[in-house]
Amino acid sequence: MSESRRPGVLHEATFPHMSGKVWPVALLPFGATEPHNTHLPYGTDTILGSEVAARVAAACMAQGTNVVALPAIPFGVNTTQLDLPLTINVMPSTQLAILRDVVKSLEPHGVRGLVLLNAHGGNELRALVRELQPSTSIMLAIVNWWQAADHGAFTEPGDHAGELETAAVMHVAPHLVAADRATWGDGRTNPSTLEGVRTGVAWMPRRWTQATHDTGVGDPRAAHAEIGAAFMAHAVERIAAFCCELAVADPARLWAPR
Ligand SMILES: [Zn+2]
């Protein structure tokens, strides 16, 4: 079998691929392990985050900037889904500890910027970055990959296992999408019984078994692999452009008059 590995993907690389080079930017995908309606796999967020990271690394390498895609963290914050079978939660404080260790591991190797490539809505990473940034010289940034490109081609992108996420998995891992569309849940949700939450005055985390019917949020049934492919390509292009910018950014001049 012939050798084939994706450029900049750390868990596929050998020591000679990584040594003797400068890696100014690293990507750390944040996934989750949770049900995604009746048609997508538990690993959806991890699969998509890993794939986007690999494609971003390849796009940057093709432009002459070394960007390394780190292995994805497969567990996310799922504190309000724990009554769903085999959902695996890590606490925000655990994420902070993991991120701190990853940052410390990268510091001696010339990494200038670390992009947290988020693929799960429950991973609210800003607080982690706000806490860690003062103690590291590595520039920390967050990208929610599903927000990195225009949603215009979707009827209704949805939130969790909806049209956007379904289209993306149909593109990346069609063998893991339930083949019979008639079995897919419609992703409808129950509104909050509290007016203050419904009107946006207050926010409360959704208790998944109360808010959803099939664990999905958003109707996936209009999803198309081609639209998922186009959306992901656009997101990858924009995230790669940011990584190339970050690779040469001056941390003392991240904000300045134009
Ligand atoms: Zn997801």
PDB file of C-alpha atoms and ligand atoms in Angstrom:
ATOM      1  CA  MET A   1       0.000   0.000   0.000  1.00  0.00           C
ATOM      2  CA  SER A   2       1.422   3.372  -0.929  1.00  0.00           C
ATOM      3  CA  GLU A   3       2.147   6.038   1.624  1.00  0.00           C
ATOM      4  CA  SER A   4      -0.383   8.817   1.838  1.00  0.00           C
ATOM      5  CA  ARG A   5      -0.840  11.367   4.590  1.00  0.00           C
ATOM      6  CA  ARG A   6      -2.336  14.817   4.752  1.00  0.00           C
ATOM      7  CA  PRO A   7       0.142  17.682   5.106  1.00  0.00           C
ATOM      8  CA  GLY A   8       0.233  19.266   8.549  1.00  0.00           C
ATOM      9  CA  VAL A   9      -2.039  16.696  10.190  1.00  0.00           C
ATOM     10  CA  LEU A  10      -0.123  15.823  13.332  1.00  0.00           C
ATOM     11  CA  HIS A  11      -1.622  12.436  14.117  1.00  0.00           C
ATOM     12  CA  GLU A  12      -0.736  11.243  10.621  1.00  0.00           C
ATOM     13  CA  ALA A  13       2.761  12.775  10.545  1.00  0.00           C
ATOM     14  CA  THR A  14       6.098  11.154  11.320  1.00  0.00           C
ATOM     15  CA  PHE A  15       8.898  12.799  13.280  1.00  0.00           C
ATOM     16  CA  PRO A  16      10.793  13.848  10.104  1.00  0.00           C
ATOM     17  CA  HIS A  17       7.670  15.611   8.814  1.00  0.00           C
ATOM     18  CA  MET A  18       7.558  17.838  11.861  1.00  0.00           C
ATOM     19  CA  SER A  19      11.183  18.373  12.883  1.00  0.00           C
ATOM     20  CA  GLY A  20      13.483  21.063  11.524  1.00  0.00           C
ATOM     21  CA  LYS A  21      10.531  23.261  10.536  1.00  0.00           C
ATOM     22  CA  VAL A  22       8.820  26.220  12.121  1.00  0.00           C
ATOM     23  CA  TRP A  23       5.091  25.787  12.792  1.00  0.00           C
ATOM     24  CA  PRO A  24       3.835  29.303  13.471  1.00  0.00           C
ATOM     25  CA  VAL A  25       0.160  28.332  13.795  1.00  0.00           C
ATOM     26  CA  ALA A  26      -1.571  25.329  15.332  1.00  0.00           C
ATOM     27  CA  LEU A  27      -5.241  24.386  15.099  1.00  0.00           C
ATOM     28  CA  LEU A  28      -6.922  22.583  17.971  1.00  0.00           C
ATOM     29  CA  PRO A  29     -10.345  21.183  17.062  1.00  0.00           C
ATOM     30  CA  PHE A  30     -12.900  20.949  19.880  1.00  0.00           C
ATOM     31  CA  GLY A  31     -15.519  18.268  19.247  1.00  0.00           C
ATOM     32  CA  ALA A  32     -18.150  16.452  21.290  1.00  0.00           C
ATOM     33  CA  THR A  33     -19.604  12.990  21.797  1.00  0.00           C
ATOM     34  CA  GLU A  34     -23.401  13.207  21.819  1.00  0.00           C
ATOM     35  CA  PRO A  35     -26.433  12.078  19.811  1.00  0.00           C
ATOM     36  CA  HIS A  36     -27.204  14.097  16.670  1.00  0.00           C
ATOM     37  CA  ASN A  37     -30.861  13.498  15.795  1.00  0.00           C
ATOM     38  CA  THR A  38     -31.546   9.992  14.489  1.00  0.00           C
ATOM     39  CA  HIS A  39     -29.358  10.191  11.394  1.00  0.00           C
ATOM     40  CA  LEU A  40     -25.897  11.571  12.284  1.00  0.00           C
ATOM     41  CA  PRO A  41     -23.201   9.888  14.402  1.00  0.00           C
ATOM     42  CA  TYR A  42     -22.247  10.723  17.979  1.00  0.00           C
ATOM     43  CA  GLY A  43     -18.868  11.889  16.713  1.00  0.00           C
ATOM     44  CA  THR A  44     -20.286  14.440  14.254  1.00  0.00           C
ATOM     45  CA  ASP A  45     -18.642  17.473  15.848  1.00  0.00           C
ATOM     46  CA  THR A  46     -15.294  15.714  16.250  1.00  0.00           C
ATOM     47  CA  ILE A  47     -15.402  14.423  12.669  1.00  0.00           C
ATOM     48  CA  LEU A  48     -16.254  17.851  11.240  1.00  0.00           C
ATOM     49  CA  GLY A  49     -13.754  19.749  13.411  1.00  0.00           C
ATOM     50  CA  SER A  50     -10.956  17.340  12.478  1.00  0.00           C
ATOM     51  CA  GLU A  51     -11.784  17.531   8.790  1.00  0.00           C
ATOM     52  CA  VAL A  52     -11.961  21.319   8.683  1.00  0.00           C
ATOM     53  CA  ALA A  53      -8.654  21.535  10.574  1.00  0.00           C
ATOM     54  CA  ALA A  54      -6.960  19.149   8.136  1.00  0.00           C
ATOM     55  CA  ARG A  55      -8.253  21.094   5.139  1.00  0.00           C
ATOM     56  CA  VAL A  56      -7.217  24.424   6.635  1.00  0.00           C
ATOM     57  CA  ALA A  57      -3.711  23.073   7.281  1.00  0.00           C
ATOM     58  CA  ALA A  58      -3.479  21.811   3.693  1.00  0.00           C
ATOM     59  CA  ALA A  59      -4.681  25.141   2.294  1.00  0.00           C
ATOM     60  CA  CYS A  60      -2.124  27.073   4.352  1.00  0.00           C
ATOM     61  CA  MET A  61       0.712  24.688   3.482  1.00  0.00           C
ATOM     62  CA  ALA A  62      -0.161  25.117  -0.206  1.00  0.00           C
ATOM     63  CA  GLN A  63       0.287  28.867   0.303  1.00  0.00           C
ATOM     64  CA  GLY A  64       3.668  28.371   1.985  1.00  0.00           C
ATOM     65  CA  THR A  65       2.593  28.786   5.629  1.00  0.00           C
ATOM     66  CA  ASN A  66       3.169  25.865   7.967  1.00  0.00           C
ATOM     67  CA  VAL A  67       0.000  25.230   9.944  1.00  0.00           C
ATOM     68  CA  VAL A  68      -0.352  22.093  12.033  1.00  0.00           C
ATOM     69  CA  ALA A  69      -3.726  20.485  12.737  1.00  0.00           C
ATOM     70  CA  LEU A  70      -3.619  18.933  16.193  1.00  0.00           C
ATOM     71  CA  PRO A  71      -5.766  15.905  17.059  1.00  0.00           C
ATOM     72  CA  ALA A  72      -9.291  16.884  18.056  1.00  0.00           C
ATOM     73  CA  ILE A  73     -10.476  16.843  21.645  1.00  0.00           C
ATOM     74  CA  PRO A  74     -13.319  14.337  21.241  1.00  0.00           C
ATOM     75  CA  PHE A  75     -15.376  15.386  24.273  1.00  0.00           C
ATOM     76  CA  GLY A  76     -17.222  18.656  24.755  1.00  0.00           C
ATOM     77  CA  VAL A  77     -19.351  20.414  27.336  1.00  0.00           C
ATOM     78  CA  ASN A  78     -22.621  18.473  27.493  1.00  0.00           C
ATOM     79  CA  THR A  79     -23.842  19.119  31.020  1.00  0.00           C
ATOM     80  CA  THR A  80     -27.500  19.289  29.984  1.00  0.00           C
ATOM     81  CA  GLN A  81     -27.445  16.144  27.815  1.00  0.00           C
ATOM     82  CA  LEU A  82     -26.227  13.631  30.375  1.00  0.00           C
ATOM     83  CA  ASP A  83     -29.553  11.802  30.430  1.00  0.00           C
ATOM     84  CA  LEU A  84     -29.016  10.857  26.777  1.00  0.00           C
ATOM     85  CA  PRO A  85     -27.284   7.470  26.502  1.00  0.00           C
ATOM     86  CA  LEU A  86     -23.484   7.583  26.480  1.00  0.00           C
ATOM     87  CA  THR A  87     -23.184  11.301  26.019  1.00  0.00           C
ATOM     88  CA  ILE A  88     -19.753  12.158  27.395  1.00  0.00           C
ATOM     89  CA  ASN A  89     -19.340  15.485  29.149  1.00  0.00           C
ATOM     90  CA  VAL A  90     -16.192  17.364  30.054  1.00  0.00           C
ATOM     91  CA  MET A  91     -16.587  20.361  32.321  1.00  0.00           C
ATOM     92  CA  PRO A  92     -15.479  23.835  31.188  1.00  0.00           C
ATOM     93  CA  SER A  93     -12.916  23.713  34.006  1.00  0.00           C
ATOM     94  CA  THR A  94     -11.544  20.444  32.564  1.00  0.00           C
ATOM     95  CA  GLN A  95     -11.330  22.051  29.130  1.00  0.00           C
ATOM     96  CA  LEU A  96      -9.372  24.876  30.696  1.00  0.00           C
ATOM     97  CA  ALA A  97      -6.915  22.395  32.236  1.00  0.00           C
ATOM     98  CA  ILE A  98      -6.476  20.558  28.920  1.00  0.00           C
ATOM     99  CA  LEU A  99      -6.029  23.777  26.988  1.00  0.00           C
ATOM    100  CA  ARG A 100      -3.475  25.051  29.493  1.00  0.00           C
ATOM    101  CA  ASP A 101      -1.420  21.861  29.068  1.00  0.00           C
ATOM    102  CA  VAL A 102      -1.650  21.995  25.268  1.00  0.00           C
ATOM    103  CA  VAL A 103      -0.531  25.631  25.249  1.00  0.00           C
ATOM    104  CA  LYS A 104       2.410  24.829  27.535  1.00  0.00           C
ATOM    105  CA  SER A 105       3.380  21.951  25.243  1.00  0.00           C
ATOM    106  CA  LEU A 106       3.357  24.194  22.174  1.00  0.00           C
ATOM    107  CA  GLU A 107       5.235  27.126  23.716  1.00  0.00           C
ATOM    108  CA  PRO A 108       8.799  25.758  23.334  1.00  0.00           C
ATOM    109  CA  HIS A 109       8.340  24.985  19.637  1.00  0.00           C
ATOM    110  CA  GLY A 110       7.871  28.371  18.060  1.00  0.00           C
ATOM    111  CA  VAL A 111       4.097  28.262  17.746  1.00  0.00           C
ATOM    112  CA  ARG A 112       2.966  31.889  17.606  1.00  0.00           C
ATOM    113  CA  GLY A 113      -0.775  31.431  17.315  1.00  0.00           C
ATOM    114  CA  LEU A 114      -3.213  28.750  18.440  1.00  0.00           C
ATOM    115  CA  VAL A 115      -6.642  28.656  16.856  1.00  0.00           C
ATOM    116  CA  LEU A 116      -9.313  26.844  18.844  1.00  0.00           C
ATOM    117  CA  LEU A 117     -11.411  25.382  16.060  1.00  0.00           C
ATOM    118  CA  ASN A 118     -14.755  24.786  17.690  1.00  0.00           C
ATOM    119  CA  ALA A 119     -17.376  22.408  16.291  1.00  0.00           C
ATOM    120  CA  HIS A 120     -19.831  22.202  19.224  1.00  0.00           C
ATOM    121  CA  GLY A 121     -22.141  24.939  20.455  1.00  0.00           C
ATOM    122  CA  GLY A 122     -21.820  23.894  24.108  1.00  0.00           C
ATOM    123  CA  ASN A 123     -18.088  24.596  24.014  1.00  0.00           C
ATOM    124  CA  GLU A 124     -17.997  28.225  25.036  1.00  0.00           C
ATOM    125  CA  LEU A 125     -14.301  28.803  24.730  1.00  0.00           C
ATOM    126  CA  ARG A 126     -14.054  32.563  25.223  1.00  0.00           C
ATOM    127  CA  ALA A 127     -13.822  32.313  28.996  1.00  0.00           C
ATOM    128  CA  LEU A 128     -10.912  29.855  28.622  1.00  0.00           C
ATOM    129  CA  VAL A 129      -9.051  32.212  26.306  1.00  0.00           C
ATOM    130  CA  ARG A 130      -9.699  35.183  28.566  1.00  0.00           C
ATOM    131  CA  GLU A 131      -8.252  33.243  31.489  1.00  0.00           C
ATOM    132  CA  LEU A 132      -5.210  31.788  29.682  1.00  0.00           C
ATOM    133  CA  GLN A 133      -4.118  34.602  27.393  1.00  0.00           C
ATOM    134  CA  PRO A 134      -2.316  36.665  30.068  1.00  0.00           C
ATOM    135  CA  SER A 135      -0.088  33.700  30.966  1.00  0.00           C
ATOM    136  CA  THR A 136       1.135  32.756  27.475  1.00  0.00           C
ATOM    137  CA  SER A 137       2.897  34.500  24.621  1.00  0.00           C
ATOM    138  CA  ILE A 138       0.979  32.349  22.125  1.00  0.00           C
ATOM    139  CA  MET A 139      -1.792  34.374  20.510  1.00  0.00           C
ATOM    140  CA  LEU A 140      -5.076  32.576  21.179  1.00  0.00           C
ATOM    141  CA  ALA A 141      -8.039  32.802  18.826  1.00  0.00           C
ATOM    142  CA  ILE A 142     -11.385  31.047  18.484  1.00  0.00           C
ATOM    143  CA  VAL A 143     -13.210  30.054  15.312  1.00  0.00           C
ATOM    144  CA  ASN A 144     -16.638  28.418  15.401  1.00  0.00           C
ATOM    145  CA  TRP A 145     -16.272  26.659  12.059  1.00  0.00           C
ATOM    146  CA  TRP A 146     -20.018  26.606  11.319  1.00  0.00           C
ATOM    147  CA  GLN A 147     -20.100  30.386  11.571  1.00  0.00           C
ATOM    148  CA  ALA A 148     -17.075  30.977   9.327  1.00  0.00           C
ATOM    149  CA  ALA A 149     -19.008  31.121   6.043  1.00  0.00           C
ATOM    150  CA  ASP A 150     -22.254  32.496   4.686  1.00  0.00           C
ATOM    151  CA  HIS A 151     -25.410  30.505   5.485  1.00  0.00           C
ATOM    152  CA  GLY A 152     -27.294  31.818   2.454  1.00  0.00           C
ATOM    153  CA  ALA A 153     -27.436  28.498   0.576  1.00  0.00           C
ATOM    154  CA  PHE A 154     -29.294  26.741   3.399  1.00  0.00           C
ATOM    155  CA  THR A 155     -33.075  26.848   3.716  1.00  0.00           C
ATOM    156  CA  GLU A 156     -32.597  26.962   7.492  1.00  0.00           C
ATOM    157  CA  PRO A 157     -29.120  26.067   8.768  1.00  0.00           C
ATOM    158  CA  GLY A 158     -30.388  24.767  12.118  1.00  0.00           C
ATOM    159  CA  ASP A 159     -28.506  24.429  15.330  1.00  0.00           C
ATOM    160  CA  HIS A 160     -27.755  20.805  16.169  1.00  0.00           C
ATOM    161  CA  ALA A 161     -27.879  18.092  13.501  1.00  0.00           C
ATOM    162  CA  GLY A 162     -29.868  20.527  11.359  1.00  0.00           C
ATOM    163  CA  GLU A 163     -29.481  21.224   7.656  1.00  0.00           C
ATOM    164  CA  LEU A 164     -25.976  22.728   7.838  1.00  0.00           C
ATOM    165  CA  GLU A 165     -24.405  20.034   9.968  1.00  0.00           C
ATOM    166  CA  THR A 166     -26.198  17.270   8.082  1.00  0.00           C
ATOM    167  CA  ALA A 167     -25.030  18.617   4.717  1.00  0.00           C
ATOM    168  CA  ALA A 168     -21.464  18.784   6.023  1.00  0.00           C
ATOM    169  CA  VAL A 169     -21.483  15.166   7.243  1.00  0.00           C
ATOM    170  CA  MET A 170     -23.115  14.030   3.987  1.00  0.00           C
ATOM    171  CA  HIS A 171     -20.131  15.597   2.233  1.00  0.00           C
ATOM    172  CA  VAL A 172     -17.348  14.404   4.578  1.00  0.00           C
ATOM    173  CA  ALA A 173     -18.598  11.034   5.834  1.00  0.00           C
ATOM    174  CA  PRO A 174     -21.653   9.941   3.828  1.00  0.00           C
ATOM    175  CA  HIS A 175     -21.202   6.377   5.034  1.00  0.00           C
ATOM    176  CA  LEU A 176     -22.121   7.556   8.565  1.00  0.00           C
ATOM    177  CA  VAL A 177     -25.431   9.220   7.631  1.00  0.00           C
ATOM    178  CA  ALA A 178     -28.591   7.117   8.042  1.00  0.00           C
ATOM    179  CA  ALA A 179     -29.392   6.115   4.471  1.00  0.00           C
ATOM    180  CA  ASP A 180     -33.189   6.255   4.734  1.00  0.00           C
ATOM    181  CA  ARG A 181     -34.179   9.928   4.891  1.00  0.00           C
ATOM    182  CA  ALA A 182     -37.681   8.916   5.997  1.00  0.00           C
ATOM    183  CA  THR A 183     -36.193   7.891   9.367  1.00  0.00           C
ATOM    184  CA  TRP A 184     -34.635  11.300  10.076  1.00  0.00           C
ATOM    185  CA  GLY A 185     -36.262  13.312  12.845  1.00  0.00           C
ATOM    186  CA  ASP A 186     -37.609  16.745  11.961  1.00  0.00           C
ATOM    187  CA  GLY A 187     -35.525  18.473  14.639  1.00  0.00           C
ATOM    188  CA  ARG A 188     -38.447  20.484  15.997  1.00  0.00           C
ATOM    189  CA  THR A 189     -38.035  21.901  19.489  1.00  0.00           C
ATOM    190  CA  ASN A 190     -40.193  23.034  22.382  1.00  0.00           C
ATOM    191  CA  PRO A 191     -40.025  26.696  23.347  1.00  0.00           C
ATOM    192  CA  SER A 192     -39.145  27.713  26.885  1.00  0.00           C
ATOM    193  CA  THR A 193     -42.100  27.998  29.231  1.00  0.00           C
ATOM    194  CA  LEU A 194     -40.519  31.176  30.624  1.00  0.00           C
ATOM    195  CA  GLU A 195     -41.344  34.352  28.735  1.00  0.00           C
ATOM    196  CA  GLY A 196     -38.067  35.972  29.754  1.00  0.00           C
ATOM    197  CA  VAL A 197     -36.148  33.166  28.040  1.00  0.00           C
ATOM    198  CA  ARG A 198     -38.391  33.189  24.951  1.00  0.00           C
ATOM    199  CA  THR A 199     -37.882  36.925  24.456  1.00  0.00           C
ATOM    200  CA  GLY A 200     -34.134  36.768  25.055  1.00  0.00           C
ATOM    201  CA  VAL A 201     -34.118  38.793  28.264  1.00  0.00           C
ATOM    202  CA  ALA A 202     -32.573  35.769  29.975  1.00  0.00           C
ATOM    203  CA  TRP A 203     -30.594  32.756  28.833  1.00  0.00           C
ATOM    204  CA  MET A 204     -30.721  29.304  30.364  1.00  0.00           C
ATOM    205  CA  PRO A 205     -29.068  26.153  29.014  1.00  0.00           C
ATOM    206  CA  ARG A 206     -31.556  23.921  27.254  1.00  0.00           C
ATOM    207  CA  ARG A 207     -32.406  20.676  29.011  1.00  0.00           C
ATOM    208  CA  TRP A 208     -32.138  18.529  25.899  1.00  0.00           C
ATOM    209  CA  THR A 209     -34.719  15.893  26.812  1.00  0.00           C
ATOM    210  CA  GLN A 210     -37.293  18.647  27.493  1.00  0.00           C
ATOM    211  CA  ALA A 211     -36.444  20.880  24.547  1.00  0.00           C
ATOM    212  CA  THR A 212     -36.044  18.336  21.744  1.00  0.00           C
ATOM    213  CA  HIS A 213     -37.930  15.338  20.356  1.00  0.00           C
ATOM    214  CA  ASP A 214     -35.203  13.470  18.461  1.00  0.00           C
ATOM    215  CA  THR A 215     -32.144  15.211  20.021  1.00  0.00           C
ATOM    216  CA  GLY A 216     -31.878  17.415  16.921  1.00  0.00           C
ATOM    217  CA  VAL A 217     -32.414  21.161  16.769  1.00  0.00           C
ATOM    218  CA  GLY A 218     -33.318  22.222  13.247  1.00  0.00           C
ATOM    219  CA  ASP A 219     -34.860  20.320  10.351  1.00  0.00           C
ATOM    220  CA  PRO A 220     -32.200  18.340   8.459  1.00  0.00           C
ATOM    221  CA  ARG A 221     -34.416  17.026   5.704  1.00  0.00           C
ATOM    222  CA  ALA A 222     -33.505  19.602   3.038  1.00  0.00           C
ATOM    223  CA  ALA A 223     -29.765  18.894   3.384  1.00  0.00           C
ATOM    224  CA  HIS A 224     -27.606  18.276   0.298  1.00  0.00           C
ATOM    225  CA  ALA A 225     -24.008  17.065   0.231  1.00  0.00           C
ATOM    226  CA  GLU A 226     -23.106  19.554  -2.545  1.00  0.00           C
ATOM    227  CA  ILE A 227     -24.229  22.494  -0.422  1.00  0.00           C
ATOM    228  CA  GLY A 228     -22.301  21.076   2.507  1.00  0.00           C
ATOM    229  CA  ALA A 229     -19.206  20.799   0.313  1.00  0.00           C
ATOM    230  CA  ALA A 230     -19.502  24.375  -0.914  1.00  0.00           C
ATOM    231  CA  PHE A 231     -20.099  25.707   2.588  1.00  0.00           C
ATOM    232  CA  MET A 232     -17.138  23.821   4.019  1.00  0.00           C
ATOM    233  CA  ALA A 233     -14.870  24.945   1.163  1.00  0.00           C
ATOM    234  CA  HIS A 234     -15.781  28.575   1.827  1.00  0.00           C
ATOM    235  CA  ALA A 235     -15.278  28.166   5.584  1.00  0.00           C
ATOM    236  CA  VAL A 236     -11.899  26.497   5.025  1.00  0.00           C
ATOM    237  CA  GLU A 237     -10.807  29.278   2.695  1.00  0.00           C
ATOM    238  CA  ARG A 238     -11.705  31.974   5.225  1.00  0.00           C
ATOM    239  CA  ILE A 239     -10.209  30.166   8.217  1.00  0.00           C
ATOM    240  CA  ALA A 240      -7.011  29.463   6.239  1.00  0.00           C
ATOM    241  CA  ALA A 241      -6.733  33.134   5.331  1.00  0.00           C
ATOM    242  CA  PHE A 242      -6.998  34.015   9.010  1.00  0.00           C
ATOM    243  CA  CYS A 243      -4.345  31.424   9.963  1.00  0.00           C
ATOM    244  CA  CYS A 244      -1.944  32.860   7.373  1.00  0.00           C
ATOM    245  CA  GLU A 245      -2.566  36.337   8.815  1.00  0.00           C
ATOM    246  CA  LEU A 246      -2.020  35.083  12.347  1.00  0.00           C
ATOM    247  CA  ALA A 247       1.252  33.375  11.371  1.00  0.00           C
ATOM    248  CA  VAL A 248       2.899  36.755  10.776  1.00  0.00           C
ATOM    249  CA  ALA A 249       0.868  38.928  13.140  1.00  0.00           C
ATOM    250  CA  ASP A 250       2.649  41.194  15.599  1.00  0.00           C
ATOM    251  CA  PRO A 251       1.242  40.481  19.080  1.00  0.00           C
ATOM    252  CA  ALA A 252       2.159  44.019  20.123  1.00  0.00           C
ATOM    253  CA  ARG A 253       0.086  45.443  17.302  1.00  0.00           C
ATOM    254  CA  LEU A 254      -3.075  43.395  16.979  1.00  0.00           C
ATOM    255  CA  TRP A 255      -5.141  46.571  17.158  1.00  0.00           C
ATOM    256  CA  ALA A 256      -4.013  49.804  15.553  1.00  0.00           C
ATOM    257  CA  PRO A 257      -5.454  52.658  13.492  1.00  0.00           C
ATOM    258  CA  ARG A 258      -5.788  51.685   9.829  1.00  0.00           C
TER     259      ARG A 258
HETATM  260 ZN    ZN B   1     -22.937  18.876  16.247  1.00  0.00          ZN
END
